[in-house]
Short mmCIF file of C-alpha atoms in Angstrom, two decimals:
data_model
loop_
_atom_site.label_atom_id
_atom_site.label_comp_id
_atom_site.label_asym_id
_atom_site.label_seq_id
_atom_site.Cartn_x
_atom_site.Cartn_y
_atom_site.Cartn_z
CA UNK A 21 80.96 102.26 86.80
CA UNK A 22 78.46 104.63 88.32
CA UNK A 23 79.89 105.51 91.74
CA UNK A 24 77.89 104.33 94.67
CA UNK A 25 75.55 102.16 92.64
CA UNK A 26 77.21 99.01 91.41
CA UNK A 27 80.30 98.77 93.62
CA UNK A 28 80.20 96.81 96.88
CA UNK A 29 83.16 96.97 99.25
CA UNK A 30 83.59 93.74 101.21
CA UNK A 31 85.77 93.67 104.32
CA UNK A 32 86.51 90.04 105.10
CA UNK A 33 87.54 89.07 108.67
CA UNK A 34 88.23 92.66 109.66
CA UNK A 35 89.56 93.15 113.20
CA UNK A 36 90.03 96.87 113.67
CA UNK A 37 87.26 99.43 114.14
CA UNK A 38 89.80 102.11 113.20
CA UNK A 39 90.21 100.48 109.81
CA UNK A 40 86.45 100.07 109.44
CA UNK A 41 85.93 103.78 110.14
CA UNK A 42 88.75 104.82 107.80
CA UNK A 43 87.34 102.65 104.99
CA UNK A 44 83.88 104.21 105.49
CA UNK A 45 85.42 107.67 105.16
CA UNK A 46 87.38 106.88 102.00
CA UNK A 47 84.23 105.31 100.50
CA UNK A 48 82.37 108.56 101.15
CA UNK A 49 85.31 110.54 99.73
CA UNK A 50 85.00 108.70 96.46
CA UNK A 51 81.22 108.42 96.27
CA UNK A 52 80.68 104.77 97.23
CA UNK A 53 78.28 103.60 99.90
CA UNK A 54 77.62 99.84 99.85
CA UNK A 55 79.72 98.07 102.48
CA UNK A 56 79.52 94.47 103.66
CA UNK A 57 81.39 93.02 106.63
CA UNK A 58 82.06 89.36 105.92
CA UNK A 59 82.81 87.04 108.85
CA UNK A 60 83.87 89.97 111.01
CA UNK A 61 86.31 89.30 113.83
CA UNK A 62 85.44 92.49 115.72
CA UNK A 63 82.87 92.20 118.49
CA UNK A 64 81.23 95.57 118.00
CA UNK A 65 81.66 98.43 115.56
CA UNK A 66 81.79 100.94 118.40
CA UNK A 67 84.66 103.33 117.84
CA UNK A 68 84.47 103.13 114.05
CA UNK A 69 82.40 106.32 113.85
CA UNK A 70 85.30 108.33 115.28
CA UNK A 71 87.28 107.87 112.06
CA UNK A 72 84.23 107.74 109.81
CA UNK A 73 84.11 111.54 109.56
CA UNK A 74 80.96 112.61 107.62
CA UNK A 75 80.47 109.04 106.49
CA UNK A 76 78.24 107.54 109.18
CA UNK A 77 75.69 106.85 106.43
CA UNK A 78 78.10 104.19 105.12
CA UNK A 79 78.28 102.50 108.54
CA UNK A 80 74.50 102.80 109.05
CA UNK A 81 73.80 101.05 105.75
CA UNK A 82 76.45 98.39 106.28
CA UNK A 83 75.42 94.73 106.05
CA UNK A 84 77.01 91.75 107.81
CA UNK A 85 77.49 88.37 106.12
CA UNK A 86 78.42 85.12 107.84
CA UNK A 87 80.99 84.22 105.20
CA UNK A 88 82.48 85.42 101.94
CA UNK A 89 80.15 83.39 99.69
CA UNK A 90 77.18 84.96 101.45
CA UNK A 91 78.72 88.45 101.07
CA UNK A 92 79.21 87.99 97.33
CA UNK A 93 75.99 86.17 96.49
CA UNK A 94 74.30 88.98 94.54
CA UNK A 95 77.43 90.19 92.73
CA UNK A 96 78.32 89.16 89.17
CA UNK A 97 82.03 89.85 89.58
CA UNK A 98 84.46 90.15 92.49
CA UNK A 99 88.13 91.11 92.74
CA UNK A 100 90.04 89.90 95.77
CA UNK A 101 93.12 91.75 97.00
CA UNK A 102 96.36 90.18 98.12
CA UNK A 103 99.91 91.23 98.88
CA UNK A 104 101.19 87.91 97.52
CA UNK A 105 102.31 88.33 93.93
CA UNK A 106 102.82 84.58 93.40
CA UNK A 107 99.61 82.60 93.54
CA UNK A 108 99.30 78.96 92.58
CA UNK A 109 97.61 78.74 89.20
CA UNK A 110 96.22 82.26 89.22
CA UNK A 111 97.32 85.44 87.58
CA UNK A 112 97.49 88.49 89.87
CA UNK A 113 96.37 91.62 88.09
CA UNK A 114 97.81 95.12 88.37
CA UNK A 115 95.35 97.47 90.10
CA UNK A 116 94.58 99.50 86.95
CA UNK A 117 93.69 96.38 84.96
CA UNK A 118 91.58 94.94 87.79
CA UNK A 119 89.66 98.19 88.21
CA UNK A 120 89.12 98.40 84.46
CA UNK A 121 87.51 94.94 84.57
CA UNK A 122 85.44 95.91 87.61
CA UNK A 123 84.07 98.89 85.69
CA UNK A 124 83.42 96.84 82.59
CA UNK A 125 81.64 94.08 84.52
CA UNK A 126 79.48 96.61 86.33
CA UNK A 127 77.43 96.76 83.10
CA UNK A 128 76.24 93.24 84.00
CA UNK A 129 75.29 93.82 87.63
CA UNK A 130 76.80 94.40 91.06
CA UNK A 131 80.56 94.08 91.41
CA UNK A 132 82.68 93.72 94.55
CA UNK A 133 86.12 94.71 95.76
CA UNK A 134 87.20 92.41 98.60
CA UNK A 135 89.80 93.17 101.29
CA UNK A 136 91.22 90.54 103.60
CA UNK A 137 91.79 90.68 107.33
CA UNK A 138 94.62 92.64 108.94
CA UNK A 139 96.57 89.63 110.16
CA UNK A 140 96.72 87.16 107.32
CA UNK A 141 95.00 88.81 104.34
CA UNK A 142 92.94 86.54 102.09
CA UNK A 143 93.61 82.79 101.97
CA UNK A 144 93.74 80.85 98.69
CA UNK A 145 90.31 79.54 99.64
CA UNK A 146 88.96 83.11 100.07
CA UNK A 147 90.51 84.16 96.77
CA UNK A 148 88.90 81.19 95.05
CA UNK A 149 85.54 82.83 95.81
CA UNK A 150 86.62 85.81 93.68
CA UNK A 151 86.60 86.05 89.90
CA UNK A 152 89.95 87.85 89.78
CA UNK A 153 92.81 88.70 92.11
CA UNK A 154 94.85 91.89 92.25
CA UNK A 155 98.05 92.89 94.04
CA UNK A 156 99.19 96.48 94.59
CA UNK A 157 102.88 96.56 93.61
CA UNK A 158 105.01 97.52 96.63
CA UNK A 159 108.66 97.80 97.57
CA UNK A 160 110.55 94.81 98.95
CA UNK A 161 111.54 96.69 102.12
CA UNK A 162 107.90 96.78 103.34
CA UNK A 163 105.48 94.95 101.04
CA UNK A 164 102.53 94.83 103.45
CA UNK A 165 100.10 97.73 103.23
CA UNK A 166 97.71 98.99 105.87
CA UNK A 167 94.08 98.08 105.04
CA UNK A 168 92.82 101.67 105.15
CA UNK A 169 95.58 102.78 102.80
CA UNK A 170 95.18 100.00 100.26
CA UNK A 171 91.46 100.77 100.17
CA UNK A 172 92.34 104.45 99.55
CA UNK A 173 94.48 103.54 96.54
CA UNK A 174 91.94 101.16 94.99
CA UNK A 175 88.84 103.26 95.61
CA UNK A 176 90.65 106.25 94.13
CA UNK A 177 91.23 104.20 90.97
CA UNK A 178 87.56 103.13 90.95
CA UNK A 179 86.52 106.76 91.29
CA UNK A 180 88.83 107.85 88.47
CA UNK A 181 87.60 105.03 86.29
CA UNK A 182 84.03 106.18 86.81
CA UNK A 183 85.00 109.75 85.92
CA UNK A 184 86.50 108.65 82.63
CA UNK A 185 83.76 108.49 80.04
CA UNK A 186 83.60 104.90 78.79
CA UNK A 187 81.72 103.77 75.72
CA UNK A 188 78.17 102.87 76.69
CA UNK A 189 77.98 99.09 77.04
CA UNK A 190 75.61 97.36 74.67
CA UNK A 191 72.64 95.86 76.46
CA UNK A 192 74.19 92.87 78.16
CA UNK A 193 72.16 90.04 79.62
CA UNK A 194 72.29 90.10 83.43
CA UNK A 195 75.48 88.44 84.65
CA UNK A 196 75.46 85.29 86.75
CA UNK A 197 75.31 86.09 90.44
CA UNK A 198 78.18 84.68 92.45
CA UNK A 199 75.51 83.23 94.75
CA UNK A 200 74.25 81.10 91.87
CA UNK A 201 77.79 80.16 90.87
CA UNK A 202 78.49 79.28 94.51
CA UNK A 203 75.45 76.97 94.60
CA UNK A 204 76.67 75.45 91.35
CA UNK A 205 80.15 74.85 92.79
CA UNK A 206 78.65 73.21 95.86
CA UNK A 207 76.52 70.95 93.73
CA UNK A 208 79.47 70.13 91.45
CA UNK A 209 81.52 69.18 94.48
CA UNK A 210 78.88 66.79 95.80
CA UNK A 211 78.28 65.14 92.45
CA UNK A 212 81.95 64.82 91.58
CA UNK A 213 82.81 63.38 94.97
CA UNK A 214 80.03 60.85 94.62
CA UNK A 215 81.24 60.06 91.11
CA UNK A 216 84.76 59.47 92.50
CA UNK A 217 86.17 62.20 90.28
CA UNK A 218 87.48 64.30 93.15
CA UNK A 219 89.92 63.07 95.76
CA UNK A 220 87.83 63.07 98.98
CA UNK A 221 90.96 63.96 101.02
CA UNK A 222 91.60 67.13 99.00
CA UNK A 223 88.78 67.92 96.62
CA UNK A 224 89.09 71.69 96.70
CA UNK A 225 92.06 72.34 94.46
CA UNK A 226 90.61 70.69 91.35
CA UNK A 227 87.18 72.07 92.12
CA UNK A 228 88.58 75.61 92.36
CA UNK A 229 90.15 75.21 88.94
CA UNK A 230 86.84 74.18 87.44
CA UNK A 231 85.05 77.02 89.20
CA UNK A 232 87.57 79.52 87.88
CA UNK A 233 86.94 78.52 84.29
CA UNK A 234 83.22 79.15 84.76
CA UNK A 235 83.93 82.52 86.36
CA UNK A 236 86.16 83.48 83.46
CA UNK A 237 83.41 82.51 81.03
CA UNK A 238 81.27 85.49 82.09
CA UNK A 239 78.14 83.37 82.33
CA UNK A 240 74.78 85.07 82.20
CA UNK A 241 72.40 84.37 85.05
CA UNK A 242 70.33 82.17 82.74
CA UNK A 243 73.38 80.10 81.74
CA UNK A 244 74.45 79.67 85.36
CA UNK A 245 70.98 78.43 86.24
CA UNK A 246 71.16 76.02 83.34
CA UNK A 247 74.43 74.63 84.67
CA UNK A 248 73.03 74.39 88.17
CA UNK A 249 69.98 72.58 86.87
CA UNK A 250 72.17 70.22 84.87
CA UNK A 251 74.17 69.29 87.97
CA UNK A 252 71.00 68.78 89.97
CA UNK A 253 69.96 66.21 87.39
CA UNK A 254 73.43 64.66 87.35
CA UNK A 255 73.33 64.46 91.12
CA UNK A 256 70.08 62.57 91.09
CA UNK A 257 71.37 60.24 88.40
CA UNK A 258 74.63 59.55 90.20
CA UNK A 259 72.82 58.97 93.50
CA UNK A 260 70.43 56.55 91.78
CA UNK A 261 73.42 54.76 90.22
CA UNK A 262 75.13 54.47 93.60
CA UNK A 263 72.05 52.95 95.23
CA UNK A 264 71.45 50.28 92.63
CA UNK B 29 111.70 109.29 89.09
CA UNK B 30 113.96 106.85 90.84
CA UNK B 31 112.03 105.82 93.96
CA UNK B 32 113.57 106.90 97.19
CA UNK B 33 116.15 109.16 95.63
CA UNK B 34 114.65 112.36 94.30
CA UNK B 35 111.29 112.49 96.06
CA UNK B 36 110.92 114.31 99.37
CA UNK B 37 107.65 114.05 101.29
CA UNK B 38 106.94 117.19 103.31
CA UNK B 39 104.35 117.15 106.08
CA UNK B 40 103.49 120.75 106.90
CA UNK B 41 101.97 121.56 110.31
CA UNK B 42 101.16 117.93 111.07
CA UNK B 43 99.37 117.32 114.38
CA UNK B 44 98.83 113.57 114.62
CA UNK B 45 101.53 111.01 115.37
CA UNK B 46 99.16 108.36 113.98
CA UNK B 47 99.22 110.13 110.62
CA UNK B 48 102.99 110.54 110.80
CA UNK B 49 103.43 106.82 111.42
CA UNK B 50 100.96 105.88 108.66
CA UNK B 51 102.75 108.15 106.17
CA UNK B 52 106.11 106.57 107.08
CA UNK B 53 104.65 103.12 106.42
CA UNK B 54 103.14 104.06 103.05
CA UNK B 55 106.46 105.67 102.05
CA UNK B 56 108.22 102.39 102.83
CA UNK B 57 105.51 100.46 100.94
CA UNK B 58 106.27 102.44 97.81
CA UNK B 59 110.05 102.73 98.16
CA UNK B 60 110.43 106.33 99.33
CA UNK B 61 112.43 107.40 102.36
CA UNK B 62 113.06 111.16 102.55
CA UNK B 63 110.61 112.81 104.93
CA UNK B 64 110.64 116.37 106.27
CA UNK B 65 108.36 117.70 109.00
CA UNK B 66 107.77 121.38 108.35
CA UNK B 67 106.62 123.60 111.25
CA UNK B 68 105.27 120.57 113.12
CA UNK B 69 102.45 121.13 115.58
CA UNK B 70 103.06 117.88 117.45
CA UNK B 71 105.23 118.05 120.55
CA UNK B 72 106.92 114.70 120.16
CA UNK B 73 106.86 111.95 117.59
CA UNK B 74 106.37 109.33 120.28
CA UNK B 75 103.62 106.94 119.23
CA UNK B 76 104.33 107.30 115.52
CA UNK B 77 106.43 104.14 115.48
CA UNK B 78 103.36 102.08 116.43
CA UNK B 79 101.84 102.66 112.97
CA UNK B 80 105.18 102.86 111.16
CA UNK B 81 105.36 99.08 110.78
CA UNK B 82 108.73 98.09 109.25
CA UNK B 83 109.36 101.71 108.34
CA UNK B 84 111.18 103.10 111.36
CA UNK B 85 114.09 103.89 109.03
CA UNK B 86 111.89 106.61 107.52
CA UNK B 87 111.23 108.15 110.95
CA UNK B 88 114.87 107.84 111.96
CA UNK B 89 116.03 109.71 108.86
CA UNK B 90 113.32 112.36 109.13
CA UNK B 91 114.37 116.04 109.20
CA UNK B 92 112.53 118.93 110.83
CA UNK B 93 112.27 122.38 109.23
CA UNK B 94 111.10 125.56 110.93
CA UNK B 95 108.90 126.56 108.00
CA UNK B 96 107.90 125.50 104.52
CA UNK B 97 110.50 127.62 102.71
CA UNK B 98 113.20 125.98 104.78
CA UNK B 99 111.76 122.52 104.06
CA UNK B 100 111.78 123.13 100.32
CA UNK B 101 115.06 124.97 100.01
CA UNK B 102 117.04 122.25 98.20
CA UNK B 103 114.21 121.11 95.93
CA UNK B 104 113.81 122.28 92.33
CA UNK B 105 110.09 121.58 92.18
CA UNK B 106 107.29 121.16 94.70
CA UNK B 107 103.62 120.18 94.39
CA UNK B 108 101.29 121.28 97.18
CA UNK B 109 98.09 119.36 97.89
CA UNK B 110 94.71 120.90 98.61
CA UNK B 111 91.09 119.83 98.85
CA UNK B 112 90.01 123.20 97.45
CA UNK B 113 89.40 122.92 93.72
CA UNK B 114 88.96 126.69 93.27
CA UNK B 115 92.10 128.67 93.93
CA UNK B 116 92.51 132.34 93.15
CA UNK B 117 94.65 132.69 90.04
CA UNK B 118 96.05 129.17 90.14
CA UNK B 119 95.22 126.06 88.26
CA UNK B 120 94.74 122.92 90.35
CA UNK B 121 96.11 119.86 88.63
CA UNK B 122 94.65 116.37 88.57
CA UNK B 123 96.87 113.93 90.53
CA UNK B 124 98.07 112.03 87.44
CA UNK B 125 99.23 115.23 85.71
CA UNK B 126 100.92 116.55 88.86
CA UNK B 127 102.78 113.28 89.43
CA UNK B 128 103.83 113.23 85.77
CA UNK B 129 105.39 116.67 86.25
CA UNK B 130 107.01 115.57 89.50
CA UNK B 131 108.66 112.68 87.68
CA UNK B 132 109.73 114.89 84.79
CA UNK B 133 111.20 117.57 87.05
CA UNK B 134 113.11 114.96 89.05
CA UNK B 135 115.59 114.95 86.13
CA UNK B 136 116.62 118.43 87.34
CA UNK B 137 117.07 117.71 91.04
CA UNK B 138 115.09 116.95 94.19
CA UNK B 139 111.32 117.27 94.03
CA UNK B 140 108.77 117.50 96.84
CA UNK B 141 105.21 116.45 97.52
CA UNK B 142 103.72 118.64 100.27
CA UNK B 143 100.78 117.76 102.54
CA UNK B 144 99.04 120.33 104.74
CA UNK B 145 97.95 120.02 108.35
CA UNK B 146 94.94 117.99 109.46
CA UNK B 147 92.82 120.94 110.51
CA UNK B 148 93.05 123.52 107.77
CA UNK B 149 95.17 122.01 105.01
CA UNK B 150 97.52 124.35 103.17
CA UNK B 151 96.87 128.12 103.10
CA UNK B 152 97.18 130.20 99.92
CA UNK B 153 100.44 131.45 101.39
CA UNK B 154 101.73 127.89 101.86
CA UNK B 155 100.66 126.95 98.34
CA UNK B 156 102.49 130.00 96.99
CA UNK B 157 105.71 128.33 98.13
CA UNK B 158 104.95 125.44 95.76
CA UNK B 159 105.50 125.35 92.02
CA UNK B 160 102.21 123.56 91.35
CA UNK B 161 99.05 122.61 93.22
CA UNK B 162 97.03 119.44 92.96
CA UNK B 163 93.63 118.35 94.23
CA UNK B 164 92.43 114.76 94.48
CA UNK B 165 88.92 114.72 93.01
CA UNK B 166 86.41 113.66 95.66
CA UNK B 167 82.64 113.34 96.07
CA UNK B 168 80.58 116.29 97.30
CA UNK B 169 79.17 114.31 100.23
CA UNK B 170 82.60 114.15 101.94
CA UNK B 171 85.32 116.06 100.06
CA UNK B 172 87.91 116.06 102.85
CA UNK B 173 90.35 113.17 102.87
CA UNK B 174 92.36 111.82 105.77
CA UNK B 175 96.07 112.72 105.48
CA UNK B 176 97.27 109.11 105.63
CA UNK B 177 94.89 108.12 102.87
CA UNK B 178 95.63 111.00 100.51
CA UNK B 179 99.33 110.23 100.91
CA UNK B 180 98.57 106.59 100.02
CA UNK B 181 96.86 107.62 96.78
CA UNK B 182 99.57 110.05 95.70
CA UNK B 183 102.57 107.92 96.65
CA UNK B 184 101.00 105.00 94.83
CA UNK B 185 100.86 107.17 91.71
CA UNK B 186 104.50 108.23 92.24
CA UNK B 187 105.49 104.60 92.58
CA UNK B 188 103.60 103.62 89.43
CA UNK B 189 105.12 106.52 87.55
CA UNK B 190 108.59 105.38 88.54
CA UNK B 191 107.79 101.85 87.38
CA UNK B 192 106.79 103.09 83.95
CA UNK B 193 109.89 103.39 81.79
CA UNK B 194 110.19 107.02 80.73
CA UNK B 195 112.49 108.30 78.00
CA UNK B 196 115.86 109.19 79.49
CA UNK B 197 115.98 112.94 79.97
CA UNK B 198 118.65 114.78 78.04
CA UNK B 199 121.31 116.25 80.28
CA UNK B 200 119.51 119.18 81.85
CA UNK B 201 121.27 121.95 83.71
CA UNK B 202 120.62 121.72 87.47
CA UNK B 203 117.27 123.31 88.28
CA UNK B 204 116.94 126.36 90.51
CA UNK B 205 116.59 125.38 94.14
CA UNK B 206 113.43 126.66 95.79
CA UNK B 207 115.72 128.04 98.51
CA UNK B 208 117.36 130.32 95.94
CA UNK B 209 113.98 131.28 94.50
CA UNK B 210 112.77 132.02 98.03
CA UNK B 211 115.74 134.31 98.64
CA UNK B 212 114.96 135.98 95.33
CA UNK B 213 111.31 136.51 96.28
CA UNK B 214 112.34 138.01 99.61
CA UNK B 215 114.74 140.37 97.91
CA UNK B 216 112.12 141.30 95.29
CA UNK B 217 109.65 142.08 98.02
CA UNK B 218 112.04 144.43 99.81
CA UNK B 219 113.10 146.23 96.66
CA UNK B 220 109.60 146.58 95.29
CA UNK B 221 108.26 147.86 98.59
CA UNK B 222 111.05 150.42 98.75
CA UNK B 223 110.33 151.34 95.14
CA UNK B 224 106.65 151.86 96.04
CA UNK B 225 105.60 149.24 93.55
CA UNK B 226 103.90 147.00 96.09
CA UNK B 227 101.11 148.11 98.40
CA UNK B 228 102.71 147.96 101.88
CA UNK B 229 99.33 146.97 103.41
CA UNK B 230 99.02 143.90 101.16
CA UNK B 231 102.16 143.22 99.17
CA UNK B 232 101.88 139.47 99.01
CA UNK B 233 99.27 138.91 96.35
CA UNK B 234 101.11 140.71 93.56
CA UNK B 235 104.41 139.29 94.75
CA UNK B 236 103.03 135.74 94.64
CA UNK B 237 101.96 136.30 91.03
CA UNK B 238 105.44 137.41 90.06
CA UNK B 239 107.00 134.50 91.93
CA UNK B 240 104.72 132.04 90.18
CA UNK B 241 105.86 133.21 86.75
CA UNK B 242 109.47 132.57 87.72
CA UNK B 243 108.58 129.15 89.04
CA UNK B 244 106.81 128.30 85.81
CA UNK B 245 109.87 129.37 83.86
CA UNK B 246 111.86 126.35 85.08
CA UNK B 247 114.91 128.47 85.84
CA UNK B 248 118.27 126.79 86.11
CA UNK B 249 120.19 127.38 89.32
CA UNK B 250 122.52 129.71 87.42
CA UNK B 251 119.63 131.80 86.10
CA UNK B 252 118.05 132.05 89.53
CA UNK B 253 121.36 133.27 90.96
CA UNK B 254 121.55 135.81 88.16
CA UNK B 255 118.10 137.11 89.07
CA UNK B 256 119.00 137.21 92.74
CA UNK B 257 122.18 139.09 91.97
CA UNK B 258 120.28 141.54 89.79
CA UNK B 259 117.85 142.32 92.61
CA UNK B 260 120.70 142.76 95.08
CA UNK B 261 122.06 145.43 92.79
CA UNK B 262 118.63 146.97 92.29
CA UNK B 263 118.19 147.00 96.06
CA UNK B 264 121.40 148.91 96.58
CA UNK B 265 120.50 151.37 93.83
CA UNK B 266 116.99 151.95 95.19
CA UNK B 267 118.31 152.39 98.72
CA UNK B 268 120.91 154.88 97.46
CA UNK B 269 118.15 156.74 95.60
CA UNK B 270 115.99 156.87 98.70
CA UNK B 271 118.78 158.28 100.83
CA UNK B 272 119.75 161.09 98.47
#
């Protein structure tokens, strides 16, 4: 991973300007600069610059996204962070393994590291937007880490990973953007509901499972567009069938 | 290293109760509990408990030392932290290597990780009290890390090191306590000044070099006491010589 080029830090539902400022500083410490606030809970970022010592360029370049899908739309890979080590149907990675994958996937396009809000962290639904999930191992006496400190640990590992010479990746086709995969998931949901495959009371669980398999498949952008196109056609066909 | 048993975190000349509280929390996160404030600049620790979420036991057990030598007196090994990568006559270690040594030396007795004050970090003189020195590699745009965040990075590595099974150390003789080595250095200084070996205007530089070689030698407590005893005798002999 080339520092500051491919990595995007996403703060989802952040509440504290102190944390925002501290994250900006640690990003500057480790040579990263692309920051996106997703669905921010704070009303203004005033006060963040106090802790963002010599890193106001990170705050100035920061983007705001209305939700997590929007924040991740141009990334090919995203790791969500959680303090929960048991997740239904998903493996939680150790930080070193997750950061290794982040570096590897950065050969395909932009990659994101996503942090949840201070109060509840990331929900299962938020984590379903991410390709992988990591948990920093902590002690039972106090398992919950401060946001600024967990970002310090993970961005340090990203920085170290980028300092370690890695074999040059062969020319990979551009990876599927999560925005395209998100549009695909949305289309799949509509079609599968219409086709009575998904339970309309609780469609998300099964849909998430399907989505995850596509994420794991490391689709290229072209393949994702093919899938999307296929489901557009299926949608039309199913809709026609329903109206006859 | 068994978490929470052998590792002492020393905060030298800390000014901010926010940082103190954040360090207590990250210690609890990673299973460490022994904290010493060395030569603290803050007047009271009031306010620290606000950030020390579920880690007040760390603050309650905290000790205060008048200076760094006092703080380190019962440790056999100490790593000082610095943001300066160029140090006169000393190698600065990468974090992973320093933490590996910390874990290895913990077979001999208590070990310490020392953080400098917020304004100037650790002086050469402070670092001379430490067996080794480490620097977290950072980007040129903002090389200076926040204390709470550098402690997060390093205590994470300590925690990970302790999770990695290491070969059981053979029964080592108890390592020399830095308190004994400090007493030895003091005695050496007096004797060598009296013997006109050291320049009375600037004795410390040469003395630090000598001290470092003894620290590198991994003396046992018995050997350090032998050295100390030898210099006591030398002192008496030199003083006798001077008075005749």
